[in-house]
Short mmCIF file of C-alpha atoms and ligand atoms in Angstrom, two decimals:
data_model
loop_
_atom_site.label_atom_id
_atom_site.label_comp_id
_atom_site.label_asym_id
_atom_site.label_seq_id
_atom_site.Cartn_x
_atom_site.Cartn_y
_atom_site.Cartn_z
CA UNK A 1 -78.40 -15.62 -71.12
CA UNK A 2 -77.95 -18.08 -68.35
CA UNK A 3 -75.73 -19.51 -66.27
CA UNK A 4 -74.20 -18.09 -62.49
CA UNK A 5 -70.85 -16.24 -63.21
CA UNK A 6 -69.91 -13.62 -60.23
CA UNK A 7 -68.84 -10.56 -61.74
CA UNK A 8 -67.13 -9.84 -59.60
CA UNK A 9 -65.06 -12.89 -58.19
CA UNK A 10 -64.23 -15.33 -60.73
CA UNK A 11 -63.62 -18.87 -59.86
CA UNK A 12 -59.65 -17.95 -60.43
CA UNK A 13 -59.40 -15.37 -58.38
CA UNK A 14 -61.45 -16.42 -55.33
CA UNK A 15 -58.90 -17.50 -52.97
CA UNK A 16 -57.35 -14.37 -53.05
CA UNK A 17 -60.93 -12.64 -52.12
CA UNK A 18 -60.78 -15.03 -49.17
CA UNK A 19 -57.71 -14.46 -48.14
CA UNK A 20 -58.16 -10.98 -48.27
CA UNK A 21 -61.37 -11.60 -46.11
CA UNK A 22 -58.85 -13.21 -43.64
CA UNK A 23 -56.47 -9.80 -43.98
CA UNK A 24 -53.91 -12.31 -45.63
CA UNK A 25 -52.37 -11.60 -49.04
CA UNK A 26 -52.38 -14.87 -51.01
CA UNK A 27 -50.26 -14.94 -54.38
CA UNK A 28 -50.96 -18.17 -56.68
CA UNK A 29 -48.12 -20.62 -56.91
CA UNK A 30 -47.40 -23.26 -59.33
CA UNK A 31 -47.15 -26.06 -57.99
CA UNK A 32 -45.34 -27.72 -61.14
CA UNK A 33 -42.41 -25.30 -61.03
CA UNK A 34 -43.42 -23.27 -58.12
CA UNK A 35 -43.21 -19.66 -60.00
CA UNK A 36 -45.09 -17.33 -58.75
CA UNK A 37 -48.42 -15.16 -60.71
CA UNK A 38 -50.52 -12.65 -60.15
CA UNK A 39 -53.02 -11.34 -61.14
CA UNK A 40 -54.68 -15.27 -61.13
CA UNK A 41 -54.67 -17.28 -64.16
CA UNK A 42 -55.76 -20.92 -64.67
CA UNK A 43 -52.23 -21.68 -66.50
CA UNK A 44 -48.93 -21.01 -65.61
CA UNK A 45 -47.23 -19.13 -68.30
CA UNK A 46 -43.19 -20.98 -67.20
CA UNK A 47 -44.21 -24.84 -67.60
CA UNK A 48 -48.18 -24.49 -68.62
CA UNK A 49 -49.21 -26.50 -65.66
CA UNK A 50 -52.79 -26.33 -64.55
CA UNK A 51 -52.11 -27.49 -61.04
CA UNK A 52 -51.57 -24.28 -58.39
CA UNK A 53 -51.88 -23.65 -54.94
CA UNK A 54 -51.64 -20.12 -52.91
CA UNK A 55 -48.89 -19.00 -50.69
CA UNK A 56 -49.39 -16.29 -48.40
CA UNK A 57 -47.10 -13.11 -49.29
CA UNK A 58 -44.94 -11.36 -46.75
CA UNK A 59 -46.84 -8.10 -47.73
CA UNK A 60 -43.87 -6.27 -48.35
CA UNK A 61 -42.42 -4.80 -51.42
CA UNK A 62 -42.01 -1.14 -53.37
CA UNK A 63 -43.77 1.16 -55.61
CA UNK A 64 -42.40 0.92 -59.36
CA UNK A 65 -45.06 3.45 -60.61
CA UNK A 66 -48.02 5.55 -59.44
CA UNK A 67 -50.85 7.80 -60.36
CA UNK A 68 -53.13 10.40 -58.70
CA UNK A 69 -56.56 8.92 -59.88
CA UNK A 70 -59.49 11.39 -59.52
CA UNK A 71 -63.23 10.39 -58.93
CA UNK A 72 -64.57 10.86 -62.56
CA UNK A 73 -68.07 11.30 -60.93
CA UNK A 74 -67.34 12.76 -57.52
CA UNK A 75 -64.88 15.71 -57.87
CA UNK A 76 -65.17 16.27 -54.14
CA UNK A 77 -64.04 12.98 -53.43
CA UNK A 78 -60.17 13.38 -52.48
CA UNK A 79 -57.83 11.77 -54.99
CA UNK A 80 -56.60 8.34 -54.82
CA UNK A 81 -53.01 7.27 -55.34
CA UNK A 82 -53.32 4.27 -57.38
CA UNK A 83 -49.80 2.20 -57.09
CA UNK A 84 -48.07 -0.48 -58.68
CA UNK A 85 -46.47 -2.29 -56.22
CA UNK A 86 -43.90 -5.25 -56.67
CA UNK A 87 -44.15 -7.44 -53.66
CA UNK A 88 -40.76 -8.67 -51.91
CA UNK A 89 -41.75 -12.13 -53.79
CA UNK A 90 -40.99 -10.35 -57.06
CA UNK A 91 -45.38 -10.50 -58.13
CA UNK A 92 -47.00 -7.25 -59.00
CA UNK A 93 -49.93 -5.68 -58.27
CA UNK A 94 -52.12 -2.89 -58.36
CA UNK A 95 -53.58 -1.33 -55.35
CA UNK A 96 -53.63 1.98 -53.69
CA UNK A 97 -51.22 3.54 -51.56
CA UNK A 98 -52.70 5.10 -48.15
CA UNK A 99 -51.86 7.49 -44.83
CA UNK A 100 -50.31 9.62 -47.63
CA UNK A 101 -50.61 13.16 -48.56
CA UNK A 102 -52.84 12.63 -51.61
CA UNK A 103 -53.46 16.25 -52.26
CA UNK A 104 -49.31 16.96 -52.70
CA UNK A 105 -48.97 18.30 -56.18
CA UNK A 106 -45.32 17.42 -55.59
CA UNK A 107 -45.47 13.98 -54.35
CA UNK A 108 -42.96 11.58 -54.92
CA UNK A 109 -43.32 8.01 -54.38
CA UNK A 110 -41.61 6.19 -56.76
CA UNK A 111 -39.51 3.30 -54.99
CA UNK A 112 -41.21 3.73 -51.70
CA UNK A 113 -41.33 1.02 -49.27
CA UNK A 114 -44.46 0.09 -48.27
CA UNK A 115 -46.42 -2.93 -46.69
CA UNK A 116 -49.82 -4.26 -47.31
CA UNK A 117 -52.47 -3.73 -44.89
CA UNK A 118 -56.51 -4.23 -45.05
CA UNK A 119 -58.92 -1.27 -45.06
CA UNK A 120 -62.82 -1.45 -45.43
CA UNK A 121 -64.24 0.80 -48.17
CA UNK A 122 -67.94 0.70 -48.68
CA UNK A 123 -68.45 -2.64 -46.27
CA UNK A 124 -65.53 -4.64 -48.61
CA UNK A 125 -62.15 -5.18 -46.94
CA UNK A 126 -59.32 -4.60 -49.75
CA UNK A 127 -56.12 -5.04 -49.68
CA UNK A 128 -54.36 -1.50 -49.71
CA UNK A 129 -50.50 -0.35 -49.12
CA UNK A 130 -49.15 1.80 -47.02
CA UNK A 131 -45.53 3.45 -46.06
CA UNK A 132 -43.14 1.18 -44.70
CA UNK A 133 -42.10 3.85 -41.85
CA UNK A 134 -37.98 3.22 -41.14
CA UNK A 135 -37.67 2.89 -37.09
ZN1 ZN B 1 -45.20 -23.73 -63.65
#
């Protein structure tokens, strides 16, 4: 085998990863027909164009589903609530949802409002949600 392919960060998906870096969330945009995608592809799927750019996201959106995700290795590691959030510019993502109760066997947080934010987790910052909090 040769050849220098990241695992990790793909050539796609790098300008999110520096964006991120930055603590802004950066959703590709076509800039054929200007739709929207995430997670990164090299095509858009409305017109096929190859030609994209990225425009920063608001950061806000809602929760359409969520799960309690468990360590597999570390069972005293407290649970995770792993969300699928659907940002204000109609893109999905997956993330997790934070400054919750993640030990609630009764937990509800379908629908909830939330906004991104930036946390560090083992030196990498991630992009991570958290409860939009009404004032
Ligand atoms: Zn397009």
């Amino acid at each position: 085998m040769s050849g220098t392919v990241d695992p990790v960060v793909a050539r796609d998906d790098r300008y999110f990863w520096e964006g991120v870096a930055q603590r802004r969330l950066l959703i590709q945009r076509c800039t054929q027909c200007g739709v929207l995608r995430h997670p990164p592809a090299p095509m858009c799927g409305s017109c096929g164009s190859l030609e994209w750019d990225a425009q920063q996201a608001s950061g806000r959106g809602r929760v359409l589903t969520w799960i309690l995700s468990h360590h597999p290795n570390h069972p005293d590691v407290p649970a995770r609530v792993v969300v699928l959030v659907e940002l204000d510019e109609g893109v999905r993502l997956v993330s997790n949802l934070v400054d919750v109760p993640n030990d609630d066997p009764y937990a509800e947080y379908d629908d909830l409002g939330v906004m991104v934010d930036f946390r560090e987790h083992d030196g990498v910052l991630l992009p991570v949600f958290a409860p939009v909090v009404a004032g």
